[in-house]
Short mmCIF file of C-alpha atoms in Angstrom, two decimals:
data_model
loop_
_atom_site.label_atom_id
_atom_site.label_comp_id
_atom_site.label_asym_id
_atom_site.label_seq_id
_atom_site.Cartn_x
_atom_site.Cartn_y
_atom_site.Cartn_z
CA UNK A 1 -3.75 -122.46 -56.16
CA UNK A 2 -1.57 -125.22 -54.83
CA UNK A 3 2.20 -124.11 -54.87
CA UNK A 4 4.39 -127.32 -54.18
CA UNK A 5 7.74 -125.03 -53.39
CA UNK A 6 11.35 -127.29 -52.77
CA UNK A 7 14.26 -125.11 -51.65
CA UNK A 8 17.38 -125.08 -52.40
CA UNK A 9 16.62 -125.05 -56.48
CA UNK A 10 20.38 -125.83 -56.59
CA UNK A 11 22.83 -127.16 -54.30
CA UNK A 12 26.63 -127.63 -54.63
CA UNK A 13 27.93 -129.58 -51.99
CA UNK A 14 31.19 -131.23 -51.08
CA UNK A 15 31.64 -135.21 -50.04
CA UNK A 16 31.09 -135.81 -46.89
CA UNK A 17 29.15 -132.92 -45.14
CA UNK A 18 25.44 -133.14 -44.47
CA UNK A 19 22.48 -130.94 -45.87
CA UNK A 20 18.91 -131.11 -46.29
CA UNK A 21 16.36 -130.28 -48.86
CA UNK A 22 13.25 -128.66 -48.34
CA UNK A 23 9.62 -129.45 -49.60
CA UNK A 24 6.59 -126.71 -48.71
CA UNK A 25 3.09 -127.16 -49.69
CA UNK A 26 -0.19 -125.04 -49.28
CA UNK A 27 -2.67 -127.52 -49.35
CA UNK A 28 -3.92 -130.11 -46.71
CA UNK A 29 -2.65 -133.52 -47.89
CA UNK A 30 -1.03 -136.24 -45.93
CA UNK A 31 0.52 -138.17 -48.61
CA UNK A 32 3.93 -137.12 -49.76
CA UNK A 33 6.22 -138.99 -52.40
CA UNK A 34 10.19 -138.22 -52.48
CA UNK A 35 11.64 -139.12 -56.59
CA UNK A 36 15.41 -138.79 -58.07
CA UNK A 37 15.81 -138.23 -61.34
CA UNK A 38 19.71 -138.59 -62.99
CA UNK A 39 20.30 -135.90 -66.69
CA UNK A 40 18.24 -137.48 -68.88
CA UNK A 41 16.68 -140.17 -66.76
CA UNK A 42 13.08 -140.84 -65.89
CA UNK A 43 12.13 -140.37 -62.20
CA UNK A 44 12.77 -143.46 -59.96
CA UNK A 45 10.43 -143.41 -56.86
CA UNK A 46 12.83 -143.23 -53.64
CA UNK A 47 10.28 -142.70 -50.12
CA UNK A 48 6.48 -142.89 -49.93
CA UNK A 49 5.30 -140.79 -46.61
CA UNK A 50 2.07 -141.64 -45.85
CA UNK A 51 0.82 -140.46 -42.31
CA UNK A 52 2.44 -136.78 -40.41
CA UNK A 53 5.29 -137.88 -38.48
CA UNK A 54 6.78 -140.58 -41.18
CA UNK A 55 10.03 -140.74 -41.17
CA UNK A 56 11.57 -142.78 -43.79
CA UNK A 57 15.55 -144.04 -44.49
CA UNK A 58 17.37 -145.44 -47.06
CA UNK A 59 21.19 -145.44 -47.21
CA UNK A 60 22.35 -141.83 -46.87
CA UNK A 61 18.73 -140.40 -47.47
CA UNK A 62 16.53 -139.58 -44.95
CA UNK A 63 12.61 -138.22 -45.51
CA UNK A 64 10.11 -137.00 -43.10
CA UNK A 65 7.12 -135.60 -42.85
CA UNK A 66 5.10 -132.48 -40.83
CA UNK A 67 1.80 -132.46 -42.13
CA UNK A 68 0.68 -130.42 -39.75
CA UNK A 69 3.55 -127.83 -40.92
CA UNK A 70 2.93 -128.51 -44.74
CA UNK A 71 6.68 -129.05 -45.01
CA UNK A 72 8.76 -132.58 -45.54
CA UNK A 73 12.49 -132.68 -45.67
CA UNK A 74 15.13 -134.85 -47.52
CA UNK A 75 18.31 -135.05 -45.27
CA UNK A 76 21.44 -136.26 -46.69
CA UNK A 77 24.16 -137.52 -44.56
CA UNK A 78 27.92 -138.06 -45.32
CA UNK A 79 27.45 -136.95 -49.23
CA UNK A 80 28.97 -138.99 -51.65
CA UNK A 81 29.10 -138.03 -55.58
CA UNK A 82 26.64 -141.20 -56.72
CA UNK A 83 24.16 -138.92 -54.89
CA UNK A 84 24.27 -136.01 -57.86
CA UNK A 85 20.68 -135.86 -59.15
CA UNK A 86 17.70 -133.81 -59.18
CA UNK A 87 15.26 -134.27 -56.52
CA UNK A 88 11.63 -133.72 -56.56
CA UNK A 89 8.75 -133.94 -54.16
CA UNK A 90 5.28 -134.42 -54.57
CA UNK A 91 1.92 -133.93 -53.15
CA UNK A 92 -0.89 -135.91 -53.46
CA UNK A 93 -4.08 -133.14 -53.38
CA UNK A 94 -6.91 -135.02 -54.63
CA UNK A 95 -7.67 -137.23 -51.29
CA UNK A 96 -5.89 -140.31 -52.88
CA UNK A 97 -7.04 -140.10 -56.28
CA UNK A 98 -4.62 -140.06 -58.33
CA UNK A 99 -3.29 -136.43 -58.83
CA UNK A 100 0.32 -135.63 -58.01
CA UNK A 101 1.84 -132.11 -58.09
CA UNK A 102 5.49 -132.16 -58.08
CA UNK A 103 7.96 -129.48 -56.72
CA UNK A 104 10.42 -127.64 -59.15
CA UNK A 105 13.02 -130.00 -58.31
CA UNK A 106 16.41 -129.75 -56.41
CA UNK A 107 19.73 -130.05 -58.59
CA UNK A 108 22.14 -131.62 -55.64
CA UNK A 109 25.96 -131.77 -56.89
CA UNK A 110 28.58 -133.51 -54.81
CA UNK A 111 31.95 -132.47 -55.82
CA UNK A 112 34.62 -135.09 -54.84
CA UNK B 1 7.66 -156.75 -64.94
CA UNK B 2 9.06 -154.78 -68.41
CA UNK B 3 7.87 -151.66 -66.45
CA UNK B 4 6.16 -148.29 -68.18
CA UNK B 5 7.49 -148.81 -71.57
CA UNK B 6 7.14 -145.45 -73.51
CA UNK B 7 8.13 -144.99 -77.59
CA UNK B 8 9.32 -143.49 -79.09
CA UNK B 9 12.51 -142.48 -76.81
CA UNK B 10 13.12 -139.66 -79.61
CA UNK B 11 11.14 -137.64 -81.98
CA UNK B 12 11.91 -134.41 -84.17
CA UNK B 13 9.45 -133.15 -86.25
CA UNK B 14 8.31 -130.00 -88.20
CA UNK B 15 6.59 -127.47 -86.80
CA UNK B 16 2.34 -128.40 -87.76
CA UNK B 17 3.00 -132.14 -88.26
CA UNK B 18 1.04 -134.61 -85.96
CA UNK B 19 3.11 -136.26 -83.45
CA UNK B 20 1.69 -139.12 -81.33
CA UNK B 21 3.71 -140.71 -78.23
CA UNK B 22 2.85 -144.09 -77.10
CA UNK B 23 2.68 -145.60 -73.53
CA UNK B 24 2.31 -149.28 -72.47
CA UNK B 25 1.94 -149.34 -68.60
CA UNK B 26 2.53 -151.86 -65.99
CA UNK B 27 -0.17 -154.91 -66.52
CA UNK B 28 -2.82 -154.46 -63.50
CA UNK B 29 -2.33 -150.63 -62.98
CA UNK B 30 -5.36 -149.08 -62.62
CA UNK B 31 -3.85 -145.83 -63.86
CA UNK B 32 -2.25 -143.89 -66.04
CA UNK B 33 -0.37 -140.47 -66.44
CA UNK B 34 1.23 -138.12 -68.71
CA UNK B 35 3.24 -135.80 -68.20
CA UNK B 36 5.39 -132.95 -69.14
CA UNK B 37 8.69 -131.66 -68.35
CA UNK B 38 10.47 -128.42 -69.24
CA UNK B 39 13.07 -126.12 -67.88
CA UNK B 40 10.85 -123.54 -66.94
CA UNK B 41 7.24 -125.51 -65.69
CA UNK B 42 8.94 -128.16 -64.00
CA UNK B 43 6.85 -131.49 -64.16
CA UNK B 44 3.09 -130.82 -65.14
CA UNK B 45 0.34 -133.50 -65.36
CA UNK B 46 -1.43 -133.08 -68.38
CA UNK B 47 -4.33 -135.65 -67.91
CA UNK B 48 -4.68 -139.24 -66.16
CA UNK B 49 -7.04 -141.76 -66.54
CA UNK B 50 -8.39 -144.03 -64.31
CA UNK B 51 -9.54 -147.92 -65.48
CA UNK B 52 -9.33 -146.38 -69.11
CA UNK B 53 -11.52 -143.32 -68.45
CA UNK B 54 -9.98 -139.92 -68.13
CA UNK B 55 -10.44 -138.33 -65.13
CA UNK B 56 -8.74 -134.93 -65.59
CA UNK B 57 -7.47 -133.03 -68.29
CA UNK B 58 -7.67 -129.80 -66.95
CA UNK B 59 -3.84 -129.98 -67.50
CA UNK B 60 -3.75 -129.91 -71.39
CA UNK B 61 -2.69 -127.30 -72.55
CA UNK B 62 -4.63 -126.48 -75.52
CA UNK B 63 -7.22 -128.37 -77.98
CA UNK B 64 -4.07 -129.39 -80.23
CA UNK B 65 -3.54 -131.90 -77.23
CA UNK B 66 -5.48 -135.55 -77.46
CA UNK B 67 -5.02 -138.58 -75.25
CA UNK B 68 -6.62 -141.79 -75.41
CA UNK B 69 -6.22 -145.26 -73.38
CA UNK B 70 -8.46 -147.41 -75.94
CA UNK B 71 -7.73 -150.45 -73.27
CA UNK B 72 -5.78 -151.01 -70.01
CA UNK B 73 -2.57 -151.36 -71.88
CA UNK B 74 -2.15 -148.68 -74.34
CA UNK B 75 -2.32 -145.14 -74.47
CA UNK B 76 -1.39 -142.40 -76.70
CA UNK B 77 -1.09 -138.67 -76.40
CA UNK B 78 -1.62 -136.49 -79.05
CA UNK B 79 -0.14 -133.32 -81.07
CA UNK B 80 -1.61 -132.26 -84.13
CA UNK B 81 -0.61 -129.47 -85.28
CA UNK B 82 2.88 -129.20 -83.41
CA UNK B 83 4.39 -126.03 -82.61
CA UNK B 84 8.49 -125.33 -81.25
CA UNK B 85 6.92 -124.73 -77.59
CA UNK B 86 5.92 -128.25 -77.51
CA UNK B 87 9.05 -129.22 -77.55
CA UNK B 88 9.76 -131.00 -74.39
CA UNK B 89 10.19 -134.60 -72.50
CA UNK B 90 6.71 -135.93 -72.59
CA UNK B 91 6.24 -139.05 -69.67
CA UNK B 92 4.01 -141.58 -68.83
CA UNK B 93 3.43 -143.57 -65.98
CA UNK B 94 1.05 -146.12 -63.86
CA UNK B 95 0.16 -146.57 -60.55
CA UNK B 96 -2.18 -149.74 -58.90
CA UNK B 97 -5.59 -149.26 -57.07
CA UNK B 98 -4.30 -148.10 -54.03
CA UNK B 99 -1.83 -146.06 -55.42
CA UNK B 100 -1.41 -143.80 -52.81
CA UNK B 101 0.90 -146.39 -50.74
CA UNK B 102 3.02 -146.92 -53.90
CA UNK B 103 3.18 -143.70 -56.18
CA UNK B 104 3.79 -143.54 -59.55
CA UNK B 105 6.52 -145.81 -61.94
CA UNK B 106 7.75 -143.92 -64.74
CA UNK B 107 8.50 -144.93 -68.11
CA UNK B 108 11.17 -143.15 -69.38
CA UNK B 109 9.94 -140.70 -71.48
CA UNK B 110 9.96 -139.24 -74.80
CA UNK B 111 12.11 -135.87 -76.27
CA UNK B 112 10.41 -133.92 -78.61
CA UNK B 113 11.71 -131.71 -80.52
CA UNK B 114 9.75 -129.29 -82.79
CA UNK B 115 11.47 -127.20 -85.38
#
């Protein structure tokens, strides 16, 4: 069974200080998707990694991914509180047709 | 683009009345998804269709779950009878031929509650 597995579930940080998120998978894929979802939003597509290796940035986000290790990361640099959501990854297991599994999801909370 | 456009944005209903949710996805995405979302399963895909065709269901949960894309810009999912466990935020979204570069968009979604 594939287990799409994110760690930390929850994560209280302050503003300013660095952490990173982490995304494990069982399966062979080589097509990862980052999302962020805000209480009571819908889920807003934030990095696409498409090859091992990828390495993706945007702002104060950073995503890679190890295929070869089953495992991508979200870093976050310099925290600030707009970056309170709930991240999820996702795995694409069906050899790019059309079937995403997403991780439980990642509650990040920057406190000011 | 309007986006996935998803109504209603709210629904309660009685426990064993039929509840459908509605999707209109992007115009020229080859695909379509629902999903599900609750505190304790997390996101699960419940079926996607390809060019109007399901491809996989094998995520619904039980025959009291229908969907149905009668043409590339409608869909509707389902719930007849509803039970409380239902209850949940219920999203749809679309993705182009070639998804895989892309991912999904989301519409964004629809609470229901069952009571």
């Amino acid at each position: 069974e594939l287990k799409v597995e994110q760690n930390p579930l929850f994560l209280s940080m302050q503003e300013g200080k660095n952490y990173t998120i982490y995304c494990n998978y069982s399966t062979t894929s080589d097509r990862l998707y980052w999302y962020r979802q805000d209480p009571g939003k819908s889920l807003e597509s934030l990095f696409v990694l498409l090859s091992n290796g990828a390495v993706k940035q945007e702002g104060r986000l950073m995503a890679s991914l190890d295929t070869k290790a089953r495992l991508s990361t979200l870093h976050i640099t310099a925290a600030v509180h707009d970056l309170s959501a709930t991240y999820f990854c996702a795995v694409d297991i069906s050899g790019n047709t059309g079937k995403l599994i997403f991780g439980q999801g990642t509650t990040l909370q920057v406190k000011p | 683009d309007a986006g996935v456009i998803q109504s209603p944005r709210h629904e309660v209903t009685e426990m064993g009345q039929e509840v459908t949710l509605r999707c209109k996805p992007i115009s020229g995405h080859d695909y379509l998804f629902w999903y599900r979302q609750t505190m304790m399963r997390g996101l699960e895909l419940l079926i996607y269709f390809n060019n109007n065709v399901p491809i996989d269901d094998s995520g619904m949960p039980e025959d009291r779950f229908s969907a149905k894309m009668p043409n590339a810009s409608f869909s509707t999912l389902k719930i007849q009878p509803s039970e409380p466990r239902d209850s949940a935020v219920y999203f749809c979204a679309s993705s182009p031929l070639g998804w895989g570069n892309y991912g999904y968009t989301f519409g964004s979604g629809t609470r229901l509650t069952v009571v």
